[in-house]
CSV table of C-alpha atoms in Angstrom, one decimal:
chain,number,residue,atom,x,y,z
A,1,UNK,CA,29.4,148.7,-101.9
A,2,UNK,CA,32.6,147.3,-100.4
A,3,UNK,CA,32.9,143.7,-99.4
A,4,UNK,CA,35.3,140.8,-99.6
A,5,UNK,CA,34.6,138.5,-102.6
A,6,UNK,CA,36.3,135.2,-102.9
A,7,UNK,CA,38.8,135.0,-105.7
A,8,UNK,CA,37.8,132.3,-108.1
A,9,UNK,CA,40.1,130.5,-110.5
A,10,UNK,CA,39.1,130.3,-114.1
A,11,UNK,CA,38.6,126.7,-115.3
A,12,UNK,CA,41.9,127.0,-117.3
A,13,UNK,CA,43.9,127.6,-114.1
A,14,UNK,CA,43.2,124.1,-112.8
A,15,UNK,CA,45.2,121.1,-114.0
A,16,UNK,CA,43.3,117.9,-114.6
A,17,UNK,CA,45.1,116.2,-111.7
A,18,UNK,CA,44.2,119.0,-109.3
A,19,UNK,CA,40.5,118.5,-110.0
A,20,UNK,CA,40.6,114.8,-109.3
A,21,UNK,CA,42.9,114.5,-106.3
A,22,UNK,CA,45.5,115.6,-103.9
A,23,UNK,CA,49.2,115.3,-104.9
A,24,UNK,CA,50.0,114.4,-101.2
A,25,UNK,CA,49.0,110.8,-102.0
A,26,UNK,CA,51.7,110.7,-104.7
A,27,UNK,CA,54.6,111.4,-102.5
A,28,UNK,CA,56.9,108.4,-102.4
A,29,UNK,CA,58.1,107.3,-99.0
A,30,UNK,CA,61.7,107.8,-98.1
A,31,UNK,CA,63.1,106.3,-94.9
A,32,UNK,CA,66.3,107.6,-93.4
A,33,UNK,CA,68.0,106.4,-90.3
A,34,UNK,CA,71.1,108.6,-89.9
A,35,UNK,CA,73.9,107.4,-87.7
A,36,UNK,CA,77.3,105.8,-87.7
A,37,UNK,CA,77.3,102.2,-88.8
A,38,UNK,CA,80.5,100.3,-88.0
A,39,UNK,CA,79.6,97.3,-90.2
A,40,UNK,CA,79.5,97.2,-94.0
A,41,UNK,CA,76.5,98.9,-95.6
A,42,UNK,CA,75.3,97.8,-99.0
A,43,UNK,CA,73.1,99.6,-101.5
A,44,UNK,CA,70.5,97.5,-103.2
A,45,UNK,CA,69.0,98.9,-106.4
A,46,UNK,CA,65.2,98.6,-106.6
A,47,UNK,CA,64.0,98.2,-110.1
A,48,UNK,CA,60.6,97.7,-111.7
A,49,UNK,CA,58.6,98.3,-108.5
A,50,UNK,CA,55.5,99.2,-110.6
A,51,UNK,CA,55.7,95.9,-112.4
A,52,UNK,CA,55.9,94.0,-109.1
A,53,UNK,CA,53.0,96.0,-107.7
A,54,UNK,CA,50.8,95.4,-110.8
A,55,UNK,CA,51.6,91.7,-111.1
A,56,UNK,CA,51.1,91.0,-107.3
A,57,UNK,CA,47.8,89.3,-106.4
A,58,UNK,CA,46.9,91.9,-103.8
A,59,UNK,CA,43.3,92.5,-104.8
A,60,UNK,CA,43.7,96.1,-105.7
A,61,UNK,CA,46.0,97.0,-102.9
A,62,UNK,CA,44.0,95.6,-100.0
A,63,UNK,CA,46.2,94.7,-97.1
A,64,UNK,CA,45.3,92.7,-94.1
A,65,UNK,CA,47.1,94.4,-91.2
A,66,UNK,CA,46.9,91.3,-89.0
A,67,UNK,CA,48.7,89.2,-91.6
A,68,UNK,CA,52.3,88.3,-90.5
A,69,UNK,CA,53.5,89.3,-94.0
A,70,UNK,CA,51.8,92.7,-93.9
A,71,UNK,CA,53.7,95.9,-94.6
A,72,UNK,CA,52.3,97.4,-91.4
A,73,UNK,CA,55.0,95.5,-89.5
A,74,UNK,CA,57.3,98.2,-90.8
A,75,UNK,CA,55.4,101.3,-89.9
A,76,UNK,CA,57.5,104.5,-90.2
A,77,UNK,CA,54.4,106.6,-90.1
A,78,UNK,CA,52.6,105.4,-93.2
A,79,UNK,CA,49.7,103.7,-91.3
A,80,UNK,CA,47.1,105.2,-93.6
A,81,UNK,CA,48.0,102.7,-96.3
A,82,UNK,CA,45.8,100.1,-94.7
A,83,UNK,CA,42.7,102.2,-95.3
A,84,UNK,CA,40.7,101.5,-98.5
A,85,UNK,CA,41.6,103.3,-101.6
A,86,UNK,CA,39.2,106.1,-102.5
A,87,UNK,CA,39.8,105.4,-106.2
A,88,UNK,CA,38.8,101.7,-106.1
A,89,UNK,CA,35.4,102.3,-107.7
A,90,UNK,CA,36.7,104.5,-110.5
A,91,UNK,CA,39.4,102.1,-111.4
A,92,UNK,CA,37.5,98.8,-111.0
A,93,UNK,CA,37.6,98.2,-114.7
A,94,UNK,CA,40.9,99.9,-115.8
A,95,UNK,CA,43.1,98.4,-113.1
A,96,UNK,CA,42.5,94.8,-114.0
A,97,UNK,CA,43.0,95.7,-117.7
A,98,UNK,CA,46.4,97.3,-116.9
A,99,UNK,CA,47.3,94.3,-114.7
A,100,UNK,CA,46.5,91.9,-117.6
A,101,UNK,CA,48.4,94.1,-120.0
A,102,UNK,CA,51.5,94.2,-117.8
A,103,UNK,CA,51.2,90.4,-117.2
A,104,UNK,CA,51.0,89.8,-121.0
A,105,UNK,CA,54.0,92.0,-121.6
A,106,UNK,CA,55.9,90.2,-118.9
A,107,UNK,CA,55.2,86.8,-120.5
A,108,UNK,CA,56.2,88.2,-123.9
A,109,UNK,CA,59.4,89.6,-122.5
A,110,UNK,CA,60.3,86.3,-120.7
A,111,UNK,CA,59.0,83.6,-123.1
A,112,UNK,CA,59.4,85.3,-126.5
A,113,UNK,CA,62.4,87.5,-125.4
A,114,UNK,CA,60.5,90.5,-126.9
A,115,UNK,CA,62.5,93.7,-126.7
A,116,UNK,CA,59.4,95.8,-127.3
A,117,UNK,CA,57.5,94.2,-124.4
A,118,UNK,CA,60.6,94.6,-122.2
A,119,UNK,CA,60.8,98.3,-123.0
A,120,UNK,CA,57.1,98.9,-122.4
A,121,UNK,CA,57.4,97.1,-119.0
A,122,UNK,CA,60.3,99.3,-117.9
A,123,UNK,CA,58.3,102.4,-118.8
A,124,UNK,CA,54.8,101.4,-117.5
A,125,UNK,CA,54.9,103.8,-114.5
A,126,UNK,CA,55.9,106.7,-116.7
A,127,UNK,CA,53.1,105.8,-119.2
A,128,UNK,CA,50.6,105.8,-116.4
A,129,UNK,CA,51.8,108.9,-114.5
A,130,UNK,CA,52.7,111.3,-117.4
A,131,UNK,CA,49.6,113.5,-118.4
A,132,UNK,CA,51.0,113.7,-121.9
A,133,UNK,CA,50.5,109.9,-122.5
A,134,UNK,CA,47.3,108.1,-123.6
A,135,UNK,CA,47.4,105.7,-120.7
A,136,UNK,CA,47.3,108.5,-118.1
A,137,UNK,CA,44.3,108.6,-115.7
A,138,UNK,CA,44.8,110.4,-112.4
A,139,UNK,CA,42.8,107.9,-110.4
A,140,UNK,CA,44.6,105.0,-111.9
A,141,UNK,CA,47.9,106.7,-111.3
A,142,UNK,CA,47.0,107.2,-107.6
A,143,UNK,CA,46.0,103.5,-107.2
A,144,UNK,CA,49.2,102.2,-108.9
A,145,UNK,CA,51.3,104.5,-106.8
A,146,UNK,CA,49.5,103.2,-103.7
A,147,UNK,CA,50.1,99.6,-104.8
A,148,UNK,CA,53.8,100.5,-105.2
A,149,UNK,CA,53.9,101.9,-101.7
A,150,UNK,CA,52.3,98.8,-100.3
A,151,UNK,CA,54.8,96.6,-102.3
A,152,UNK,CA,57.7,98.7,-101.1
A,153,UNK,CA,56.7,98.5,-97.5
A,154,UNK,CA,56.2,94.7,-97.8
A,155,UNK,CA,59.7,94.5,-99.2
A,156,UNK,CA,61.1,96.5,-96.3
A,157,UNK,CA,59.2,94.4,-93.8
A,158,UNK,CA,60.6,91.2,-95.4
A,159,UNK,CA,64.2,92.6,-95.3
A,160,UNK,CA,63.7,93.4,-91.6
A,161,UNK,CA,62.2,90.0,-90.9
A,162,UNK,CA,65.4,88.5,-92.4
A,163,UNK,CA,67.5,90.6,-90.0
A,164,UNK,CA,68.5,93.6,-92.1
A,165,UNK,CA,68.9,97.0,-90.6
A,166,UNK,CA,67.4,99.6,-93.0
A,167,UNK,CA,69.6,102.7,-93.2
A,168,UNK,CA,67.9,104.4,-96.2
A,169,UNK,CA,65.1,103.3,-98.4
A,170,UNK,CA,63.4,104.9,-101.4
A,171,UNK,CA,61.5,103.6,-104.4
A,172,UNK,CA,64.9,103.4,-106.2
A,173,UNK,CA,67.4,102.2,-103.6
A,174,UNK,CA,67.6,100.5,-100.3
A,175,UNK,CA,70.7,100.7,-98.1
A,176,UNK,CA,71.1,98.0,-95.4
A,177,UNK,CA,73.7,97.8,-92.7
A,178,UNK,CA,75.0,94.2,-92.4
A,179,UNK,CA,76.4,93.0,-89.2
A,180,UNK,CA,79.5,91.9,-91.0
A,181,UNK,CA,82.9,93.6,-90.9
A,182,UNK,CA,84.5,91.8,-93.8
A,183,UNK,CA,83.4,92.2,-97.5
A,184,UNK,CA,83.2,88.4,-98.1
A,185,UNK,CA,80.9,88.0,-95.1
A,186,UNK,CA,78.7,90.9,-96.2
A,187,UNK,CA,78.4,89.5,-99.7
A,188,UNK,CA,77.4,86.1,-98.4
A,189,UNK,CA,74.9,87.8,-96.1
A,190,UNK,CA,73.3,89.8,-98.9
A,191,UNK,CA,73.2,86.7,-101.2
A,192,UNK,CA,71.3,84.9,-98.4
A,193,UNK,CA,68.8,87.9,-98.0
């Protein structure tokens, strides 16, 4: 008796992350504004975005869109960030623990000049996102990534508020076009920003 039967995957064909969520939420935003810029453009390296996101007092990523400091002032199409996180309930215990852990490592790195704490801080996102590590939890990874997106967009909105023209922005680098034609003026402008 002929018929079309759905093809089912065996349980071994699913990855653990595939069961718990969609990888579309883990795509890092990249902003590009191609063009010809006649002023000096400067690259700013973005480092430790995960540390900034985890030590920020943002109440698990909640953003008030009406706030003047909200990331939604800079909206290149990421407006769904203001919606509540679906993983808030599943990470209600683990996220504060990770935040306290990162805050403790940060204090140890600054006050005690601990090289171990400093190394752990610089690798916190890798420790949370890599399925081979013991700190990996897909829901926690998605929440931390969402916090990073919110912090990143807040950074861009603050740069724009200070008058910067964003040419390119990613989690690792931001390129801004200054309105200066001389290097000394551009350096002074970036120091002010």
